[in-house]
Short mmCIF file of C-alpha atoms in Angstrom, two decimals:
data_model
loop_
_atom_site.label_atom_id
_atom_site.label_comp_id
_atom_site.label_asym_id
_atom_site.label_seq_id
_atom_site.Cartn_x
_atom_site.Cartn_y
_atom_site.Cartn_z
CA MET C 1 109.50 111.42 128.86
CA ILE C 2 106.16 111.53 126.95
CA LYS C 3 105.68 107.95 126.65
CA PHE C 4 105.16 106.44 122.92
CA LEU C 5 102.03 104.94 123.73
CA ASP C 6 100.38 106.22 127.64
CA LEU C 7 97.64 102.81 126.98
CA LEU C 8 97.06 103.69 130.95
CA SER C 9 95.94 108.01 130.26
CA ILE C 10 94.12 106.07 127.23
CA ASN C 11 91.81 103.90 129.15
CA GLN C 12 91.75 106.38 132.22
CA THR C 13 89.46 107.95 129.55
CA TYR C 14 86.71 105.15 129.73
CA ARG C 15 87.31 104.14 133.28
CA LYS C 16 83.58 105.20 133.89
CA ASP C 17 82.21 103.28 131.62
CA LEU C 18 84.16 100.29 131.09
CA ILE C 19 83.72 99.44 135.19
CA ILE C 20 79.47 99.37 134.39
CA ALA C 21 80.58 97.07 132.23
CA PHE C 22 82.78 94.70 134.05
CA GLU C 23 80.24 94.79 136.95
CA ARG C 24 76.76 93.76 134.66
CA VAL C 25 79.26 90.89 133.46
CA ILE C 26 80.30 89.82 136.81
CA ASP C 27 77.08 90.39 137.80
CA SER C 28 75.45 88.66 135.01
CA GLY C 29 76.60 85.01 136.09
CA TRP C 30 77.42 84.39 132.64
CA TYR C 31 80.94 84.33 131.34
CA ILE C 32 82.14 82.80 127.85
CA MET C 33 79.88 83.10 125.23
CA GLY C 34 77.04 84.92 126.53
CA LYS C 35 74.84 88.00 125.74
CA GLU C 36 78.42 90.76 125.03
CA LEU C 37 80.07 88.46 123.27
CA ALA C 38 76.69 88.42 120.42
CA THR C 39 76.23 92.43 121.33
CA PHE C 40 79.92 93.23 121.11
CA GLU C 41 79.43 90.69 117.24
CA LYS C 42 76.90 91.91 115.79
CA ASP C 43 77.79 95.88 116.28
CA PHE C 44 81.38 95.05 114.65
CA ALA C 45 79.86 93.81 112.18
CA VAL C 46 77.23 96.23 111.50
CA TYR C 47 80.47 98.20 111.11
CA CYS C 48 82.03 96.53 109.15
CA GLN C 49 79.53 96.62 106.42
CA VAL C 50 79.10 92.72 107.22
CA LYS C 51 76.71 90.17 107.63
CA HIS C 52 79.62 88.04 110.32
CA ALA C 53 81.74 89.35 113.39
CA ILE C 54 83.38 86.16 115.07
CA GLY C 55 84.99 86.57 118.29
CA VAL C 56 88.10 84.71 118.80
CA ALA C 57 90.75 84.89 121.46
CA ASN C 58 93.25 87.22 119.33
CA GLY C 59 94.37 87.80 116.15
CA LEU C 60 96.57 85.95 115.22
CA ASP C 61 94.23 82.76 116.14
CA ALA C 62 91.56 84.82 113.56
CA LEU C 63 94.30 84.38 109.71
CA ILE C 64 94.92 80.83 111.57
CA LEU C 65 91.32 79.92 112.18
CA ILE C 66 89.96 81.58 108.92
CA ILE C 67 92.89 79.25 106.73
CA ARG C 68 92.30 76.37 108.75
CA ALA C 69 87.98 76.19 107.79
CA TYR C 70 88.43 76.92 104.57
CA LYS C 71 91.37 73.15 104.78
CA GLU C 72 87.41 72.05 106.14
CA LEU C 73 85.88 72.78 104.13
CA GLY C 74 88.21 71.16 100.84
CA ILE C 75 89.13 74.50 99.38
CA PHE C 76 92.92 74.27 100.73
CA LYS C 77 94.34 72.07 101.18
CA GLU C 78 98.35 72.04 102.70
CA GLY C 79 101.35 72.12 100.54
CA ASP C 80 98.72 75.36 98.14
CA GLU C 81 100.31 78.51 98.91
CA ILE C 82 99.48 82.71 100.05
CA ILE C 83 100.92 85.49 99.25
CA VAL C 84 101.89 87.59 102.45
CA PRO C 85 104.28 90.97 101.91
CA ALA C 86 107.67 90.20 103.34
CA ASN C 87 107.55 92.82 105.04
CA THR C 88 104.65 91.94 107.56
CA TYR C 89 104.50 91.40 110.90
CA ILE C 90 105.94 87.68 111.93
CA ALA C 91 102.09 87.14 112.76
CA SER C 92 100.69 87.09 108.68
CA ILE C 93 103.16 84.86 107.66
CA LEU C 94 102.91 81.95 110.73
CA ALA C 95 99.46 81.77 110.12
CA ILE C 96 99.46 80.45 107.22
CA SER C 97 102.18 78.29 107.64
CA ALA C 98 100.54 76.72 110.88
CA ASN C 99 98.27 75.35 108.29
CA ASN C 100 100.81 73.22 106.89
CA LEU C 101 100.17 76.01 103.75
CA VAL C 102 103.37 77.89 101.62
CA PRO C 103 104.09 81.63 102.48
CA VAL C 104 105.35 83.75 99.50
CA LEU C 105 107.13 86.68 100.31
CA VAL C 106 106.29 89.62 97.92
CA GLU C 107 107.70 93.27 99.03
CA PRO C 108 105.74 95.91 98.95
CA ASP C 109 105.21 99.39 98.00
CA ILE C 110 108.03 101.43 99.37
CA LYS C 111 105.75 104.90 99.46
CA THR C 112 102.71 103.14 101.36
CA TYR C 113 104.37 99.30 103.64
CA ASN C 114 102.02 98.19 101.60
CA LEU C 115 101.35 95.30 99.58
CA ASP C 116 102.96 96.08 95.72
CA PRO C 117 100.15 95.01 93.69
CA SER C 118 102.33 95.00 91.00
CA LEU C 119 104.21 92.22 91.83
CA ILE C 120 102.06 90.16 93.04
CA GLU C 121 100.87 88.42 89.55
CA GLN C 122 104.20 86.57 88.85
CA ASN C 123 104.14 85.01 91.77
CA VAL C 124 101.20 84.01 91.09
CA THR C 125 101.90 80.14 90.61
CA GLU C 126 99.60 76.62 90.13
CA ARG C 127 99.47 76.14 93.94
CA THR C 128 98.56 79.49 94.73
CA VAL C 129 95.56 80.30 96.71
CA ALA C 130 94.50 83.38 98.21
CA ILE C 131 96.07 87.17 98.52
CA LEU C 132 96.89 88.15 101.85
CA PRO C 133 96.73 91.10 102.07
CA VAL C 134 98.35 93.42 104.86
CA HIS C 135 97.03 97.09 105.73
CA LEU C 136 100.11 97.67 107.52
CA TYR C 137 100.08 100.81 109.87
CA GLY C 138 96.52 101.44 109.71
CA GLN C 139 96.77 101.89 106.24
CA LEU C 140 94.29 100.44 104.55
CA CYS C 141 95.97 98.57 100.58
CA ASN C 142 94.85 99.17 97.33
CA MET C 143 92.15 96.53 97.25
CA ASP C 144 90.10 97.22 93.71
CA GLU C 145 93.77 95.54 92.03
CA ILE C 146 94.05 93.13 94.81
CA LEU C 147 90.78 91.74 93.97
CA ALA C 148 90.99 92.17 90.48
CA ILE C 149 94.17 90.15 90.08
CA ALA C 150 91.77 87.74 92.82
CA ASN C 151 89.06 87.16 90.53
CA LYS C 152 90.89 86.79 87.63
CA HIS C 153 93.27 83.44 88.84
CA ASN C 154 89.94 82.71 91.54
CA LEU C 155 91.80 83.25 94.69
CA LYS C 156 90.75 84.13 97.94
CA VAL C 157 91.77 87.69 100.24
CA ILE C 158 92.09 86.88 103.43
CA GLU C 159 91.70 90.59 104.88
CA ASP C 160 94.50 91.87 107.65
CA CYS C 161 93.29 94.70 109.68
CA ALA C 162 95.26 94.11 113.08
CA GLN C 163 95.92 98.30 112.50
CA SER C 164 93.35 98.92 110.12
CA HIS C 165 89.69 99.61 112.39
CA GLY C 166 88.04 101.78 110.39
CA ALA C 167 90.02 102.86 107.35
CA LYS C 168 88.10 102.99 104.67
CA ASP C 169 88.53 103.62 101.03
CA THR C 170 86.93 106.69 98.72
CA THR C 171 83.50 104.72 98.26
CA GLY C 172 82.96 104.15 102.45
CA LYS C 173 83.98 100.42 101.90
CA VAL C 174 85.79 99.55 105.44
CA ALA C 175 88.28 97.27 106.03
CA GLY C 176 86.78 93.57 106.82
CA SER C 177 84.79 94.10 103.55
CA PHE C 178 86.87 93.74 101.53
CA GLY C 179 88.44 90.30 101.19
CA ASN C 180 86.53 86.86 101.28
CA ALA C 181 87.89 86.85 105.19
CA SER C 182 89.04 89.26 107.51
CA GLY C 183 90.79 89.01 110.90
CA PHE C 184 91.31 91.32 113.57
CA SER C 185 92.91 92.03 116.48
CA PHE C 186 92.16 93.63 119.68
CA TYR C 187 95.44 93.92 121.63
CA PRO C 188 95.42 96.35 124.17
CA GLY C 189 97.59 98.63 122.09
CA LYS C 190 95.33 98.35 118.12
CA ASN C 191 92.79 101.35 117.67
CA LEU C 192 90.00 98.75 119.09
CA GLY C 193 91.90 97.67 121.82
CA ALA C 194 90.92 95.08 124.97
CA LEU C 195 91.74 94.93 128.60
CA GLY C 196 94.38 91.98 126.97
CA ASP C 197 93.91 89.74 123.99
CA ALA C 198 90.43 89.33 122.22
CA GLY C 199 90.24 89.03 118.55
CA ALA C 200 87.62 89.15 116.16
CA ILE C 201 87.13 87.06 111.83
CA THR C 202 84.67 88.78 109.56
CA THR C 203 83.41 87.82 106.62
CA ASN C 204 80.10 87.72 104.60
CA ASP C 205 79.75 84.17 103.85
CA ASP C 206 77.21 82.00 106.27
CA GLU C 207 79.52 78.03 104.81
CA LEU C 208 82.60 79.55 106.30
CA ALA C 209 81.00 81.23 109.32
CA GLU C 210 79.57 78.75 110.70
CA THR C 211 82.67 76.43 110.53
CA LEU C 212 84.67 79.05 112.36
CA LYS C 213 81.89 79.22 114.80
CA ALA C 214 82.27 74.79 114.73
CA LEU C 215 86.25 75.03 115.10
CA LEU C 216 86.60 78.34 116.88
CA ASN C 217 84.99 76.35 120.23
CA TYR C 218 86.50 72.30 119.79
CA GLY C 219 85.02 71.97 116.97
CA SER C 220 81.60 71.39 118.14
CA HIS C 221 78.90 73.31 116.40
CA GLU C 222 76.63 71.35 119.40
CA LYS C 223 77.01 70.77 122.71
CA TYR C 224 79.73 67.55 122.58
CA LYS C 225 79.09 67.27 118.88
CA ASN C 226 82.03 67.19 117.08
CA LEU C 227 82.53 68.43 113.78
CA PHE C 228 86.36 68.75 114.19
CA LYS C 229 89.21 68.61 115.80
CA GLY C 230 89.49 71.99 116.96
CA VAL C 231 90.48 74.59 119.74
CA ASN C 232 89.35 77.25 122.41
CA SER C 233 89.61 80.15 120.78
CA ARG C 234 86.57 82.22 122.33
CA LEU C 235 86.13 85.88 122.77
CA ASP C 236 84.76 85.79 126.65
CA GLU C 237 82.62 88.53 128.15
CA LEU C 238 84.30 90.88 129.69
CA GLN C 239 86.74 91.74 127.01
CA ALA C 240 83.38 91.32 124.32
CA ALA C 241 81.97 94.54 127.28
CA PHE C 242 85.26 97.13 127.37
CA LEU C 243 85.05 97.03 123.05
CA SER C 244 81.89 97.25 122.91
CA VAL C 245 82.64 100.33 124.94
CA LYS C 246 85.49 101.20 122.62
CA LEU C 247 83.73 100.08 119.58
CA GLN C 248 81.11 102.92 119.53
CA ARG C 249 84.27 105.95 120.07
CA LEU C 250 86.67 104.86 118.11
CA ASP C 251 86.54 106.80 114.74
CA TYR C 252 85.90 110.17 117.42
CA ASP C 253 89.66 108.77 118.51
CA THR C 254 90.55 107.81 115.27
CA GLU C 255 89.60 111.82 114.35
CA ILE C 256 91.92 113.18 117.11
CA LYS C 257 94.26 111.07 116.02
CA ARG C 258 94.50 112.35 111.93
CA LYS C 259 94.59 115.98 113.06
CA ILE C 260 97.95 115.19 114.93
CA VAL C 261 99.11 113.03 112.36
CA ASN C 262 97.45 116.10 109.55
CA ARG C 263 100.05 119.19 111.74
CA TYR C 264 102.97 116.58 111.95
CA LEU C 265 103.43 116.31 108.28
CA ALA C 266 102.57 120.10 107.45
CA GLU C 267 104.74 120.99 110.36
CA ILE C 268 108.01 118.43 109.91
CA LYS C 269 110.44 120.34 107.51
CA ASN C 270 114.00 118.19 107.77
CA PRO C 271 115.08 116.05 104.63
CA LYS C 272 117.05 113.27 107.27
CA ILE C 273 112.78 112.21 107.65
CA LYS C 274 110.61 109.99 104.87
CA LEU C 275 107.77 111.11 106.28
CA PRO C 276 104.16 108.83 105.44
CA GLU C 277 102.06 108.45 102.36
CA ILE C 278 99.02 108.35 102.24
CA ALA C 279 96.54 108.50 98.97
CA HIS C 280 93.39 110.03 100.91
CA GLN C 281 91.86 111.03 104.95
CA GLU C 282 90.32 108.37 105.43
CA SER C 283 92.17 105.34 104.48
CA HIS C 284 94.39 105.32 106.75
CA VAL C 285 93.61 105.56 110.75
CA TRP C 286 97.52 105.95 112.11
CA HIS C 287 96.97 102.77 114.98
CA LEU C 288 101.26 104.37 113.63
CA PHE C 289 102.65 107.04 112.60
CA VAL C 290 105.64 105.78 110.65
CA ILE C 291 108.91 107.84 109.09
CA ARG C 292 112.35 106.31 107.69
CA THR C 293 115.80 107.38 108.74
CA GLU C 294 119.45 106.51 107.03
CA ASN C 295 120.67 106.21 110.32
CA ARG C 296 117.68 105.40 112.65
CA GLN C 297 120.03 104.17 116.13
CA HIS C 298 120.87 107.57 115.86
CA LEU C 299 118.09 109.67 115.48
CA GLN C 300 116.08 107.96 118.47
CA ASN C 301 118.66 108.28 120.68
CA TYR C 302 118.74 111.64 119.62
CA LEU C 303 114.36 111.92 120.98
CA LYS C 304 114.51 109.94 123.82
CA ASP C 305 117.99 112.20 125.08
CA ASN C 306 115.29 114.76 124.72
CA ASP C 307 112.79 112.60 126.11
CA ILE C 308 110.85 111.28 122.91
CA GLN C 309 110.14 107.65 123.38
CA THR C 310 109.85 106.23 120.01
CA VAL C 311 109.61 102.38 119.23
CA ILE C 312 110.07 100.28 116.69
CA HIS C 313 108.27 98.58 113.58
CA TYR C 314 109.91 96.16 112.64
CA PRO C 315 113.63 95.36 113.37
CA ILE C 316 113.90 92.76 111.94
CA PRO C 317 111.64 91.60 108.94
CA PRO C 318 110.70 87.96 108.85
CA HIS C 319 113.14 86.46 106.72
CA LYS C 320 116.24 86.52 108.54
CA GLN C 321 113.94 85.69 111.91
CA GLU C 322 115.41 82.50 112.53
CA ALA C 323 111.19 81.06 112.23
CA TYR C 324 111.95 81.04 108.67
CA LYS C 325 115.75 80.37 108.50
CA GLU C 326 114.57 78.72 104.95
CA PHE C 327 114.21 82.67 103.17
CA ALA C 328 116.72 83.70 104.39
CA HIS C 329 118.20 82.69 100.79
CA LEU C 330 115.32 85.71 99.27
CA SER C 331 116.51 89.23 98.54
CA LEU C 332 114.44 91.10 99.60
CA PRO C 333 115.06 94.82 99.09
CA ILE C 334 112.80 96.59 100.05
CA SER C 335 111.44 95.55 102.92
CA GLU C 336 114.88 95.15 104.30
CA LYS C 337 115.69 99.07 104.05
CA ILE C 338 112.39 98.84 105.56
CA HIS C 339 112.72 97.10 108.52
CA GLU C 340 116.31 98.78 108.87
CA GLN C 341 114.99 102.75 108.36
CA VAL C 342 111.58 102.86 110.28
CA ILE C 343 110.75 104.59 113.56
CA SER C 344 107.28 104.96 114.80
CA LEU C 345 106.33 108.41 116.56
CA PRO C 346 104.47 108.54 119.61
CA LEU C 347 100.95 108.69 118.19
CA SER C 348 97.75 108.62 120.77
CA SER C 349 94.56 109.93 121.30
CA VAL C 350 95.58 111.49 124.50
CA LEU C 351 98.40 113.72 123.44
CA THR C 352 98.54 116.94 124.09
CA ASN C 353 99.78 120.07 122.20
CA GLU C 354 102.29 120.98 124.26
CA GLU C 355 104.34 116.98 123.16
CA VAL C 356 102.88 117.36 119.74
CA ASP C 357 105.04 120.95 119.49
CA HIS C 358 107.88 119.04 121.24
CA ILE C 359 108.31 116.48 118.58
CA ILE C 360 107.49 118.64 115.53
CA ASP C 361 110.34 121.26 117.48
CA ILE C 362 113.51 118.32 117.41
CA LEU C 363 112.24 116.25 115.15
CA ASN C 364 113.36 119.64 113.40
CA LYS C 365 116.86 120.28 114.71
CA TYR C 366 117.71 116.99 114.15
#
C-alpha cells in the first residue's frame, strides 16, 4: 500500500539531527521558554519576512490568541464579525467563535479553493472587523485584492497559514507576512511539522506581539505579574529544537514535492478527474494535492483496491457540522460541491518515482 503520508519515513530522513537536538535539550536542563524557542522564533521570523514570530502550543491557539489580543487591545469586541472562507478546516472558524465573535462564511473560488475576493465586499457590514483568509492546501490566496478590500474598509487581515509555510507571491513576499498577524500550525503532518502539537504567530506589530507574549503565558509579561486573564499556550523547547532542524530543509523538501506535482499535473489525463489550478509555481507549497471527481467514494475504493491510500480533506463543510447548527440554513453550493468531491492523493518528499508512476497509471485507467 502506498501510504498517503509516510511520517515515519519522512522523519527518518531527519533522524540524526533530531536526536542531536533532543540530546541538546535534555542536557540543557531548561525545557520551557529557553534558548531553543528563542532561536526558532528568530529564524522563523526571518523565514517569514516579519519582525516577530511567537511560538504557541498549536495552530488553533495561534488564531484564537490573535483575535483575543485584538480584544484586549480594544480593537475587537464580542459580537464583531470576521469574514472567513466557508470551505476551510473548522479550526479557522472555531478561533472566531471561541472569542465570541461572529464568523461570516463566504464562498471560495472553485478554481483555487481559496476565499473569493469578489464575494468579500458584499459581506462587509458595520460590524465587520477583519478578514481571515486561509491559504488552503498550501496555495497562497489572492492577497493583493484581499488587502485592497481590507484597506478600503479599515479591516484587519489575519492569515491562516496552517498549510502554507513558504508560499510566495510573484514578488517573493511570503505567507505570514501579508496580514496584520498570521497563525501557523506545526502539526506533524504539515509541511513544517513538529513531533507533536506546535504552532506560531507572525506579525510586524510590536504592541500586538507584546500582548500575545503575555497572553500565551498566563497573561504574564513578568513572573507573578499578570496583565491579562491569559492561558498556557507555550511552544516547548523540545518541539522548538525539532522545528529548527526541519526549517533548514523546508524549501528543499517543498521542491521535491513540486517535482512530483509537476508529474501529476502533466501526466494525469483522465476527464473524470479535475486537477488543481495554480497561479504560479511558488504560490503553492503543496501541503495537499487535491483532485475532484463526481463519484468520490467509487474512486477512493478503486484506489484502495490498487494499493493507493487517499484522504478526504474535508468530508463535511463547517456549516453542516453539528457544532455549527446555527449555520445549517445557509446555502453555500460551491463549498458543498467541494466537500462532496475532493480527494487528496499521496504526496510527500519520500514518495518514490515508482510509486508516482503507479498512482498516475492507476488514475489514468480509472
